[in-house]
Short mmCIF file of C-alpha atoms in Angstrom, two decimals:
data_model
loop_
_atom_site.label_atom_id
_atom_site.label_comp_id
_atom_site.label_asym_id
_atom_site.label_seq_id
_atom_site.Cartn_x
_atom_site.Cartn_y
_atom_site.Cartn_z
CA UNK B 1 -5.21 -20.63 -5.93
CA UNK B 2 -7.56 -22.55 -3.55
CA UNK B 3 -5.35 -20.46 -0.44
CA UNK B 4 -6.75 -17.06 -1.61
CA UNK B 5 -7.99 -14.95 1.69
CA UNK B 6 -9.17 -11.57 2.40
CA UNK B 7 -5.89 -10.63 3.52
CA UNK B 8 -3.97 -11.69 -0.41
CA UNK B 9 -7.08 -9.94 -1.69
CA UNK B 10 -5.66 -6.67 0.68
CA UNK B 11 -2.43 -7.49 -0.84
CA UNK B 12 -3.20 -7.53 -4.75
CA UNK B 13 -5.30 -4.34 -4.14
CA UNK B 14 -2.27 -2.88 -2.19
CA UNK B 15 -0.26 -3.94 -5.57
CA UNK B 16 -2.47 -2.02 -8.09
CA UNK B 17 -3.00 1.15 -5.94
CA UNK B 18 1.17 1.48 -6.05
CA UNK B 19 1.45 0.60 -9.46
CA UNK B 20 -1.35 3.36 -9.93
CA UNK B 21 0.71 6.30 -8.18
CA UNK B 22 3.83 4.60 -9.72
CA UNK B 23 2.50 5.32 -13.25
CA UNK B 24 0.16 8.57 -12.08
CA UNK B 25 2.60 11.42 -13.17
CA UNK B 26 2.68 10.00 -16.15
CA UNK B 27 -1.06 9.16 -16.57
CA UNK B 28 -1.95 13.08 -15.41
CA UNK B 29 0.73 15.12 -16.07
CA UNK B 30 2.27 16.15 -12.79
CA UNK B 31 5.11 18.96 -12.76
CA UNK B 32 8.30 17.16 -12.49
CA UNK B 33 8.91 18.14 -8.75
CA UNK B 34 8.50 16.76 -5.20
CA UNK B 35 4.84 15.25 -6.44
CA UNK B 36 6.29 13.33 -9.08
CA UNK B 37 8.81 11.61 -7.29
CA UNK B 38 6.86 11.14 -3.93
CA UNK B 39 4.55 9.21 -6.59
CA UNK B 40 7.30 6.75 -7.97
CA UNK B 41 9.26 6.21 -4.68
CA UNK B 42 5.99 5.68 -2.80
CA UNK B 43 4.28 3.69 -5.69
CA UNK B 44 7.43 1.41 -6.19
CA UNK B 45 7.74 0.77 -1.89
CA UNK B 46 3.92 -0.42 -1.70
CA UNK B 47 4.28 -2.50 -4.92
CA UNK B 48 7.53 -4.05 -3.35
CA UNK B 49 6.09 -4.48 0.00
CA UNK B 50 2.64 -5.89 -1.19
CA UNK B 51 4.45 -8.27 -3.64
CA UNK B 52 6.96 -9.35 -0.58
CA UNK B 53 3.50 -9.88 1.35
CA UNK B 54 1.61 -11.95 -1.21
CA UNK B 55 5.15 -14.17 -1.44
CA UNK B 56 5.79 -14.51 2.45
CA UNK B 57 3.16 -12.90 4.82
CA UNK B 58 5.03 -10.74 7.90
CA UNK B 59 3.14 -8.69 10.12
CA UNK B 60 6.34 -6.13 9.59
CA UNK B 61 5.03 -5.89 5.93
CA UNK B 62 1.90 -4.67 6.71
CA UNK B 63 2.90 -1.98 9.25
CA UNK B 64 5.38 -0.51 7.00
CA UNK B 65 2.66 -0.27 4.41
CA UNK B 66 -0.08 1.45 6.74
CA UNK B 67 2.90 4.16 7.34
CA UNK B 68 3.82 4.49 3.60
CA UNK B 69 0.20 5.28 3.29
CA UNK B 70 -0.19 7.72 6.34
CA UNK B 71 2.83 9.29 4.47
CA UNK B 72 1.36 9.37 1.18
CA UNK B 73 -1.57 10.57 2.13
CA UNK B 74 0.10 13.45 4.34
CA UNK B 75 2.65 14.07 1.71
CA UNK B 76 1.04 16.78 -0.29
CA UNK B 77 0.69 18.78 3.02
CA UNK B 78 4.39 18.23 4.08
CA UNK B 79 6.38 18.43 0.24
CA UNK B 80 3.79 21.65 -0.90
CA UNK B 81 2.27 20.41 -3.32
CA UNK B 82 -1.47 20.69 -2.53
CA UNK B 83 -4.28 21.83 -3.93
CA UNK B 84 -3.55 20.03 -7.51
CA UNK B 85 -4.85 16.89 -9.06
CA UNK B 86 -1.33 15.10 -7.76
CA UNK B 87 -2.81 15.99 -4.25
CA UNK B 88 -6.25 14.19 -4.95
CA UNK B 89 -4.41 10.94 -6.40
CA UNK B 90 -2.09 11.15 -3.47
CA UNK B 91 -4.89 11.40 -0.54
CA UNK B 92 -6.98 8.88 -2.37
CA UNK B 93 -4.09 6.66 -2.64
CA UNK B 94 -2.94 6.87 0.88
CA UNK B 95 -5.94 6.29 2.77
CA UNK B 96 -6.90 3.41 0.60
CA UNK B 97 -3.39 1.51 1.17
CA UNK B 98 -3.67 2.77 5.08
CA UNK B 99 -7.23 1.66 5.70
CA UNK B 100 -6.46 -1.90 3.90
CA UNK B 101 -2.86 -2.40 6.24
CA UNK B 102 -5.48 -1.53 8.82
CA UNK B 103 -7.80 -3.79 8.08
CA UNK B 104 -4.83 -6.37 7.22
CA UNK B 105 -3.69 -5.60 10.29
CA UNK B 106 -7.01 -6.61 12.38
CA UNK B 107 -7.49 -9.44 10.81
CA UNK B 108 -4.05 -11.29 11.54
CA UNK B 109 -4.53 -10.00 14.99
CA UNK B 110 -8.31 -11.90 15.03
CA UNK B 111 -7.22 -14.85 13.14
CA UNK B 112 -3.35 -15.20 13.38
CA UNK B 113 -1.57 -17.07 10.33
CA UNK B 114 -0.33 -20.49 11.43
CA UNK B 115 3.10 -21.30 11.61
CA UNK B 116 2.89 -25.12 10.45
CA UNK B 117 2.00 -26.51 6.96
CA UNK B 118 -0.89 -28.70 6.91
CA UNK B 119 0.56 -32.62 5.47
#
């Protein structure tokens, strides 16, 4: 654990904000419509592409996850389903797993991950 950086830390938080709108509908009800299963197809790709980035970093990762969150956080605008507490968990959500690709993002591009092992 000694190999921990900022960007892992980007990663595990990336983790727990899609297991969060993976297990939101449940947690708080949500009709079982569009919002519900925006919420576990969205929570299940950033859990799957945050776990693929803690195991093997790729910049391709993180991009993909700063558009899953532009689309989660546009979703409720798009699928109709705004103005309800599924809309607030889904905006929160969204810009919190955009901003940290973002700042995932910036920070391979200021201090880019080496491609040899140190022996």
């Amino acid at each position: 654990m000694e190999n921990w950086t900022n960007a892992k830390l980007c990663d595990v938080a990336n983790l727990i904000l899609g297991a969060f709108l993976l297990f939101s509908p449940l947690a708080f009800g949500f009709d079982a419509g569009m919002a519900s299963q925006n919420a576990y197809i969205s929570g299940i790709v950033i859990a799957v592409l945050a776990i693929a980035a803690l195991a093997a970093f790729a910049v391709w990762e993180e991009w993909l996850n700063l558009v899953v969150g532009l689309w989660v956080l546009v979703s409720p605008w798009v699928l109709g389903f705004q103005g309800t507490t599924a809309m607030t968990i889904h905006a929160i959500v969204g810009a919190a797993v955009a901003i940290l690709a973002a700042i995932e993002l910036w920070m391979t591009s200021q201090h880019p991950p080496r491609l040899t092992t140190n022996r």
